[in-house]
CSV table of C-alpha atoms in Angstrom, one decimal:
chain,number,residue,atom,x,y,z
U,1,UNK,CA,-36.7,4.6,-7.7
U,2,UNK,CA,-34.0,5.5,-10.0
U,3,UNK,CA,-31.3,3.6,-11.4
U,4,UNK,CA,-28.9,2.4,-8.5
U,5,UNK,CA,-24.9,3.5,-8.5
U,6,UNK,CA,-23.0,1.4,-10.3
U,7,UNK,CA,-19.7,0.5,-8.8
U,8,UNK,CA,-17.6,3.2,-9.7
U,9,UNK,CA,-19.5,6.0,-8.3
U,10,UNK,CA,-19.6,3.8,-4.8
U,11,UNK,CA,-15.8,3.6,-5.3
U,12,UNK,CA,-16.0,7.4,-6.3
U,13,UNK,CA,-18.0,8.4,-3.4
U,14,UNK,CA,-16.5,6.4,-0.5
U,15,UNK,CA,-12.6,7.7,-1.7
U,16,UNK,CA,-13.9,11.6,-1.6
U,17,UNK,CA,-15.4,11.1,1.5
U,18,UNK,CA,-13.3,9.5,3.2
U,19,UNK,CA,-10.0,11.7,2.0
U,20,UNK,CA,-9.3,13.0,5.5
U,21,UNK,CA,-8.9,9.8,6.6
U,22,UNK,CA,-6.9,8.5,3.8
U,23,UNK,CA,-4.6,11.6,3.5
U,24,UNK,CA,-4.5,11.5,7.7
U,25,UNK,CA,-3.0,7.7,7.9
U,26,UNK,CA,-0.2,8.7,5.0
U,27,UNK,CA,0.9,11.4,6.6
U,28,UNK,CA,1.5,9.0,10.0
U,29,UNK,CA,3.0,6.6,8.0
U,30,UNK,CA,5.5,9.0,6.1
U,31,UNK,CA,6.5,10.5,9.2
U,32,UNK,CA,7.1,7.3,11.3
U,33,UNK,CA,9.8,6.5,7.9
U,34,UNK,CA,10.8,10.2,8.2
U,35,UNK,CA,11.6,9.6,11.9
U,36,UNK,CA,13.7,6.2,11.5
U,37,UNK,CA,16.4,8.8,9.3
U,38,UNK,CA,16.8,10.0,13.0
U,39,UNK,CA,17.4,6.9,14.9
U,40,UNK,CA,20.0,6.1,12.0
U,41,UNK,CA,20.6,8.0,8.7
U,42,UNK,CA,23.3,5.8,8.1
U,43,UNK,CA,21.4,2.7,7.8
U,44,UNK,CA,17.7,3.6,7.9
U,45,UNK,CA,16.1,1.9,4.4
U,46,UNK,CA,14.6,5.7,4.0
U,47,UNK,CA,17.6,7.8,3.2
U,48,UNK,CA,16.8,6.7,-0.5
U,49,UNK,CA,14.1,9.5,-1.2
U,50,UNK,CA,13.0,6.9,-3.6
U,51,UNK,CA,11.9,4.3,-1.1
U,52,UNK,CA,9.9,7.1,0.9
U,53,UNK,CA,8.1,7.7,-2.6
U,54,UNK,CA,7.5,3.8,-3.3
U,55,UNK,CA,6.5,3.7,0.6
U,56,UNK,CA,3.5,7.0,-0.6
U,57,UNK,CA,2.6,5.3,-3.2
U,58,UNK,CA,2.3,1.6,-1.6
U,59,UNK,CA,0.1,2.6,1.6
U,60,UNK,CA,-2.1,5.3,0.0
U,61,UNK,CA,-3.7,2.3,-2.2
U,62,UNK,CA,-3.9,-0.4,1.1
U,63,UNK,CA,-5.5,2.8,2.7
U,64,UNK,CA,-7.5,3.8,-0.2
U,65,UNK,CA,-8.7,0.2,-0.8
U,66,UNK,CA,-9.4,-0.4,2.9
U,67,UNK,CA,-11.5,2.9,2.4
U,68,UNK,CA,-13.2,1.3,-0.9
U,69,UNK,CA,-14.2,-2.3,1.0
U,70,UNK,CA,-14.4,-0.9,4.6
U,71,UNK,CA,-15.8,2.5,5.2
U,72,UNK,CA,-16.6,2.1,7.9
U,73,UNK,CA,-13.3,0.6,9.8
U,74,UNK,CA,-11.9,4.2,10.2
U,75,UNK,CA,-10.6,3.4,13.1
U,76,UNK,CA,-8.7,0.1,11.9
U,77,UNK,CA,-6.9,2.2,9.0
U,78,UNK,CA,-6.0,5.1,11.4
U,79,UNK,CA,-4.5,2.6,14.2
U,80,UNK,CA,-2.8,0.2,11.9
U,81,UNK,CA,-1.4,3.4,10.2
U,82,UNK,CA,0.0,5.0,13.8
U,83,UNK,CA,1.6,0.9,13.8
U,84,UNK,CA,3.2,0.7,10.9
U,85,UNK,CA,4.7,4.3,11.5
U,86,UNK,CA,6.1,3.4,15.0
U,87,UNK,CA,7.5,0.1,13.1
U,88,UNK,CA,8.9,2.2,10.8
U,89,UNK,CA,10.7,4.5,13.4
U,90,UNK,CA,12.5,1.3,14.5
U,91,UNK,CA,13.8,0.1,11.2
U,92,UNK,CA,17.1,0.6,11.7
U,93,UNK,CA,16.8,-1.8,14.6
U,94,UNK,CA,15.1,-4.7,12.5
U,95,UNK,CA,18.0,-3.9,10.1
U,96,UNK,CA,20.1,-4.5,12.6
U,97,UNK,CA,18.6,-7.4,14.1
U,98,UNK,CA,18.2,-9.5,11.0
U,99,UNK,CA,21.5,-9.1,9.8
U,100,UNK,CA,23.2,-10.7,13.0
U,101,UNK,CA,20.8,-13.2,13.2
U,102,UNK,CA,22.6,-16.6,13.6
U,103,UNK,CA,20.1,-18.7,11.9
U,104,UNK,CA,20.9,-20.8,8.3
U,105,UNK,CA,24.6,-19.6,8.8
U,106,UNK,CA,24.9,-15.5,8.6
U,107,UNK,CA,21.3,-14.8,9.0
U,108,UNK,CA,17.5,-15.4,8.2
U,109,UNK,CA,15.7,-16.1,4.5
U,110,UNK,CA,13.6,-12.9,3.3
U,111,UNK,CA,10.2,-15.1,3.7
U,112,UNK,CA,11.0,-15.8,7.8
U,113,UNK,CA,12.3,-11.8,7.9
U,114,UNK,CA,9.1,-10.6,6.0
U,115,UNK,CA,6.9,-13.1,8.3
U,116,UNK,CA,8.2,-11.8,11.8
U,117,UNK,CA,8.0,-8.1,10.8
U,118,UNK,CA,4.3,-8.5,9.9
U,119,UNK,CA,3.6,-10.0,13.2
U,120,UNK,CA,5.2,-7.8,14.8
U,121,UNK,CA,3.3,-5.0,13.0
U,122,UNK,CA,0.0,-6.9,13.7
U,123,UNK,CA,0.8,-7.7,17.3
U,124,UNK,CA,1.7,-3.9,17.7
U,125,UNK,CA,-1.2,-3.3,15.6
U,126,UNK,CA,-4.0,-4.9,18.0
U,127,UNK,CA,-1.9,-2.8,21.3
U,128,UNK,CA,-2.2,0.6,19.2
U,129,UNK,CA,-6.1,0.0,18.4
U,130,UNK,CA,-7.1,-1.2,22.2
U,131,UNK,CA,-5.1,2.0,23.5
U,132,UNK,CA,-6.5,4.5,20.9
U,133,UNK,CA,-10.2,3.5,21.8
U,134,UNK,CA,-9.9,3.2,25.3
U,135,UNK,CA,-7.9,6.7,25.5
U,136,UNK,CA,-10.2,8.1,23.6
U,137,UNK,CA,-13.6,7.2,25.3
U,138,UNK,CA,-12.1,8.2,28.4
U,139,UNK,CA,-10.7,12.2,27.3
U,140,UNK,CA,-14.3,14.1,27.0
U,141,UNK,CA,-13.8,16.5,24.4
U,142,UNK,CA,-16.1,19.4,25.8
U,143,UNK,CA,-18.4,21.4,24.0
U,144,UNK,CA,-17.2,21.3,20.4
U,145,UNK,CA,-18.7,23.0,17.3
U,146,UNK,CA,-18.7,20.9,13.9
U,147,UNK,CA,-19.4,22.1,10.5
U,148,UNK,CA,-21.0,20.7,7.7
U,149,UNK,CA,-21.5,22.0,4.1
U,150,UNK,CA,-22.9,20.0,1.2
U,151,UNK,CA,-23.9,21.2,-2.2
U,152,UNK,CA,-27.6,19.7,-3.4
U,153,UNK,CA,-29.4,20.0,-6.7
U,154,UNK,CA,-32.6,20.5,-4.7
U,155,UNK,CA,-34.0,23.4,-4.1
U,156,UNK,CA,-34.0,24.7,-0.6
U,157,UNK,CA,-38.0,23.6,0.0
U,158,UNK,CA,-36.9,20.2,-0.7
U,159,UNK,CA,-33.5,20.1,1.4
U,160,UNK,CA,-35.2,21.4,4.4
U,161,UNK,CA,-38.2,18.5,4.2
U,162,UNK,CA,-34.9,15.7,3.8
U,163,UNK,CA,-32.5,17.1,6.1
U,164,UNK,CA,-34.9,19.2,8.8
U,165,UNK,CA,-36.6,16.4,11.2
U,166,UNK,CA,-39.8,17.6,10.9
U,167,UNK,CA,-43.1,15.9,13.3
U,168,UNK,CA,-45.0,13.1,11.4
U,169,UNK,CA,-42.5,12.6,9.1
U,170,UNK,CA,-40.6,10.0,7.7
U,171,UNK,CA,-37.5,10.3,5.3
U,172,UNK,CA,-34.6,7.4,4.7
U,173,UNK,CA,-35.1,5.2,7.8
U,174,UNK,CA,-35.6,7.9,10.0
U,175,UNK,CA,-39.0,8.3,11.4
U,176,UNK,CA,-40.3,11.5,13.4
U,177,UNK,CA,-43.2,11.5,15.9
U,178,UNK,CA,-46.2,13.4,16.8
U,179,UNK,CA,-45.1,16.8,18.5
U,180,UNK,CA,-45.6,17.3,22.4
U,181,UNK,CA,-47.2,20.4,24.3
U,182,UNK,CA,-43.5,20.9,24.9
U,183,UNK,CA,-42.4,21.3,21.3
U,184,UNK,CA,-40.1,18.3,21.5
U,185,UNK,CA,-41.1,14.9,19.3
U,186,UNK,CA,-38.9,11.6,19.0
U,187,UNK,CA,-36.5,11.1,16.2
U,188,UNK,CA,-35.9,7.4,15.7
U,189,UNK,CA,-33.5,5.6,13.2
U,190,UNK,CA,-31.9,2.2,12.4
U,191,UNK,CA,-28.3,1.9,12.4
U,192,UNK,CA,-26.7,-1.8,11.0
U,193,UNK,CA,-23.7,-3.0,13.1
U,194,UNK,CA,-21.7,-5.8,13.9
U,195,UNK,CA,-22.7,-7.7,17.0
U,196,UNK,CA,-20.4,-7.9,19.8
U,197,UNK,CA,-20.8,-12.1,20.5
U,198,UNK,CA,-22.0,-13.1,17.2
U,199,UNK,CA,-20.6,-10.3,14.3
U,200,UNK,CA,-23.5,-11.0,12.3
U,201,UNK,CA,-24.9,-7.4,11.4
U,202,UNK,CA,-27.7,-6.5,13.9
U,203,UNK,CA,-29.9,-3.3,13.5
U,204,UNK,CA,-30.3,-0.9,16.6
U,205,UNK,CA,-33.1,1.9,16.6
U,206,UNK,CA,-31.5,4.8,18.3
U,207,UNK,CA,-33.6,8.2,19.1
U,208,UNK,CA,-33.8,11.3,20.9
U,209,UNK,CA,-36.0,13.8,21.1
U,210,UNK,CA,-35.9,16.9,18.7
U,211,UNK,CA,-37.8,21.0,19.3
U,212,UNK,CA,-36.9,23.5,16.6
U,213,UNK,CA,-36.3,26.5,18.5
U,214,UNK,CA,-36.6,29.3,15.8
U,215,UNK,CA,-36.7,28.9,12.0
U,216,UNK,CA,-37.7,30.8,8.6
U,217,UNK,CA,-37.5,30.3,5.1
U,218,UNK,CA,-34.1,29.9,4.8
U,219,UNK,CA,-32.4,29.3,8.6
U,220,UNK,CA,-33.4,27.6,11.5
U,221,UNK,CA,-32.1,26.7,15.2
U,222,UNK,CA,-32.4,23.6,17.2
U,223,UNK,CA,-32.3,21.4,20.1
U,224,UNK,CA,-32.0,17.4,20.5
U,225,UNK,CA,-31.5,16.0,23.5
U,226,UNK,CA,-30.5,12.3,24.0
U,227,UNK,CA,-29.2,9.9,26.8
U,228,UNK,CA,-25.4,8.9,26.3
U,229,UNK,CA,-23.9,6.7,29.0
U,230,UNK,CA,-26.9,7.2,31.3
U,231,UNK,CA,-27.0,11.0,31.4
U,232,UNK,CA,-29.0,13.7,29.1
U,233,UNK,CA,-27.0,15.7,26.9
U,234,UNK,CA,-28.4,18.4,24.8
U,235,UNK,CA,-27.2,19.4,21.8
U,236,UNK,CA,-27.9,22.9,19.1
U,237,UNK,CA,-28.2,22.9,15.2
U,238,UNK,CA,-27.7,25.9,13.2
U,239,UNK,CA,-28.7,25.4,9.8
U,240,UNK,CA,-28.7,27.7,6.6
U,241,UNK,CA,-30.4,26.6,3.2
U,242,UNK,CA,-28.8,29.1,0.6
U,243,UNK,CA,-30.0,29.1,-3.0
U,244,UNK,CA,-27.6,28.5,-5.4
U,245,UNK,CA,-28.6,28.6,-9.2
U,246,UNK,CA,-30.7,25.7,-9.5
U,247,UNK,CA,-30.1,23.9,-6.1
U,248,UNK,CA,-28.7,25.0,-2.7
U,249,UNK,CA,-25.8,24.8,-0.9
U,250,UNK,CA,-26.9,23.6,3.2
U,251,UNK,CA,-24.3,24.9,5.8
U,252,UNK,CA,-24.8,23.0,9.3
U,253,UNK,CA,-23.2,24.0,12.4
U,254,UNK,CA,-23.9,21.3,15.6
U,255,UNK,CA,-22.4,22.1,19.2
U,256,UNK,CA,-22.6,19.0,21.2
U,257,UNK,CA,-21.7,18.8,24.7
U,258,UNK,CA,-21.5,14.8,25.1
U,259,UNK,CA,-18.7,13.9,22.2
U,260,UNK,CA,-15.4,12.5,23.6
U,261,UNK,CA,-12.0,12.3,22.1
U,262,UNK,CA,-12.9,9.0,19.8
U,263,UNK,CA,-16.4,10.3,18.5
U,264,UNK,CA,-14.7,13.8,17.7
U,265,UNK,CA,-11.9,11.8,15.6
U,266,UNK,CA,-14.5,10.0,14.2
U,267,UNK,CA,-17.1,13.0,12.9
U,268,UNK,CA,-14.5,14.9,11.5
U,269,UNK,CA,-12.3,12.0,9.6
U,270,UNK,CA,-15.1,10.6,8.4
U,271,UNK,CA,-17.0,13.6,7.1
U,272,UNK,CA,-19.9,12.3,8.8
U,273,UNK,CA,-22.2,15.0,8.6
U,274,UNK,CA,-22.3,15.3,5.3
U,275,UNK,CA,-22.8,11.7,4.7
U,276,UNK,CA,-25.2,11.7,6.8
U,277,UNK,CA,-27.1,14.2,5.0
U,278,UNK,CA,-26.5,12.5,1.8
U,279,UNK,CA,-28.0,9.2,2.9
U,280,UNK,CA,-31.4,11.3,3.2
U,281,UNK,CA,-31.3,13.5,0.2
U,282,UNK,CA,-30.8,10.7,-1.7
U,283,UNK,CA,-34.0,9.2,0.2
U,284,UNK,CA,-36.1,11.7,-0.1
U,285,UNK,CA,-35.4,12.2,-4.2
U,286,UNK,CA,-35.6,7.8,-4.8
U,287,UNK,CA,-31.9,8.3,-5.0
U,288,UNK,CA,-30.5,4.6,-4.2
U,289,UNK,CA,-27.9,6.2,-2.2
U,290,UNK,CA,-23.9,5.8,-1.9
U,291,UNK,CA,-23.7,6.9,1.6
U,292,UNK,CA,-21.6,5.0,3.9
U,293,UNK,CA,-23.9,5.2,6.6
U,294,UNK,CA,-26.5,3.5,5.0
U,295,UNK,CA,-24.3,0.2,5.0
U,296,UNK,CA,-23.5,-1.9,7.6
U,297,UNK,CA,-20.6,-1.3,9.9
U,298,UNK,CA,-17.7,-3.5,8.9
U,299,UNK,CA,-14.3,-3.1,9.6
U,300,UNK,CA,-11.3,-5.4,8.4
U,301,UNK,CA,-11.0,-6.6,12.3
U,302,UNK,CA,-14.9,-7.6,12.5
U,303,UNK,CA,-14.7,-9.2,9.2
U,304,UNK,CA,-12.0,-11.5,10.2
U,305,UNK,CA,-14.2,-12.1,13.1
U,306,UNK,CA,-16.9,-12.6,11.6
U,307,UNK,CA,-15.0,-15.2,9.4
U,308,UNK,CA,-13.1,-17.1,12.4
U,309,UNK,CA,-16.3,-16.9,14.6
U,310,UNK,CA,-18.5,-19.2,11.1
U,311,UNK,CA,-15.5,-21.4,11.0
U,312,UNK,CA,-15.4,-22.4,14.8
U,313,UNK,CA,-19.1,-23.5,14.3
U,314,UNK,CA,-19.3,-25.5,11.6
């Protein structure tokens, strides 16, 4: 096994791949502020263009850190991002509201205004998240292609045996069985979440089965097919090894017919395919890997959970 990442390259690693999301909740943030110069120009804290840039600078490192100690809560950053913006668009409003406020004679002290925004922002936060999920479980996305392309020092030999399931195998966790009379064998691997009573990490094996359709050196085609929500759903790979100097740059291309709305947000914000593929290049070199989805899947909200849940038992 080679030396393990130090901290920095996690930190590295998890910012890089996570940069859609990151550079996805500024950009709702900045425009909620944008939008409250609408409602009231006059008023609106964000007619200074020096408050927008302090407002930049401010979320991008609560995202960013969030990112660093959460990477998997993607969907906690993204909601509490479309929150705050829609707080934001009502500034002018708060303004208003806490200035006329009657209380300690001509209005309310900075701590008691700070305190009811960010409970309003929390409050609105929690609405946000339970509508973003449950929205997007119920819009089906359709068949969707999504592309991958990561850059390995390996040569292509080596990617294919990491990344390609491959019968009788077994590579980072995810282990491949004997191959039928029909060509297809099971894929199985271990994925480390929060439980829903509990939030103490549990592991799930998850599986489908996998047939490689057509293939040579440096291409190949193929099928999985799994059970989402009670139904079969098949989906096709395209992959393309291509030599690059000494290693090999792996292009991916998956059409799945079974994504909705919420796991499409998710692949693509999180980069997921090429983590993915990261967690078992590293595996297959001894590579102690950075990959996010090698670590257990906490988010800020299960955290707190977590924490509250320990406290009411002891």
């Amino acid at each position: 096994m080679l030396p393990k990442p130090s901290l920095l390259q996690h930190v590295i690693y998890r910012v890089f791949r996570l940069r859609r999301l990151i550079a996805t909740s500024v950009l709702i943030v900045m425009a909620g502020a944008a939008l409250s110069l609408g409602v009231s120009p006059q008023i609106s804290f964000f007619a200074d263009p020096a408050n927008l840039l302090v407002l930049m600078i401010c979320w991008s490192a609560i995202i960013t850190g969030s990112a660093i100690a959460f990477p998997a809560g993607w969907i906690d950053a993204l909601t509490a991002s479309i929150a705050f913006a829609l707080l934001l668009v009502a500034t002018p409003y708060f303004q208003i509201a806490l200035m006329a406020a009657p209380w300690t004679g001509g209005g309310i002290s900075e701590r008691l205004a700070v305190l009811l925004v960010f409970l309003a922002w929390f409050m609105l936060w929690l609405l946000v998240m339970a509508v973003f999920i449950w929205a997007g479980q119920s819009l089906p996305f359709g068949k969707r292609r999504h592309y991958t392309r990561l850059t390995s020092d390996l040569p292509p030999d080596d990617v294919r045996r990491a990344l390609c399931p491959l019968p009788d195998t077994t590579v980072g966790g995810r282990v491949c069985g004997p191959e039928g009379a029909d060509g297809f064998f099971k894929v199985s691997y271990t994925v480390a979440d929060p439980g829903q009573h509990s939030f103490e990490i549990v592991k799930k094996v998850q599986s489908y089965r996998f047939r490689v359709l057509q293939e040579d050196r440096h291409t190949r085609q193929s099928e999985a097919i799994l059970t989402v929500d009670g139904r079969k759903t098949r989906s096709e790979m395209f992959e393309r090894l291509e030599p690059s100097g000494k290693g090999t740059v792996y292009h991916l291309v998956e059409l799945h017919d079974h994504f909705n709305l919420l796991t499409a947000i998710g692949f693509w914000i999180n980069d997921f395919g090429a983590d993915h593929a990261r967690a078992y290049l590293d595996a297959a070199t001894g590579r102690a890997t950075t990959a996010i989805f090698s670590r257990p899947g906490w988010s800020p909200i299960t955290a707190v959970a977590r924490a509250l849940s320990r406290a009411g038992q002891s």
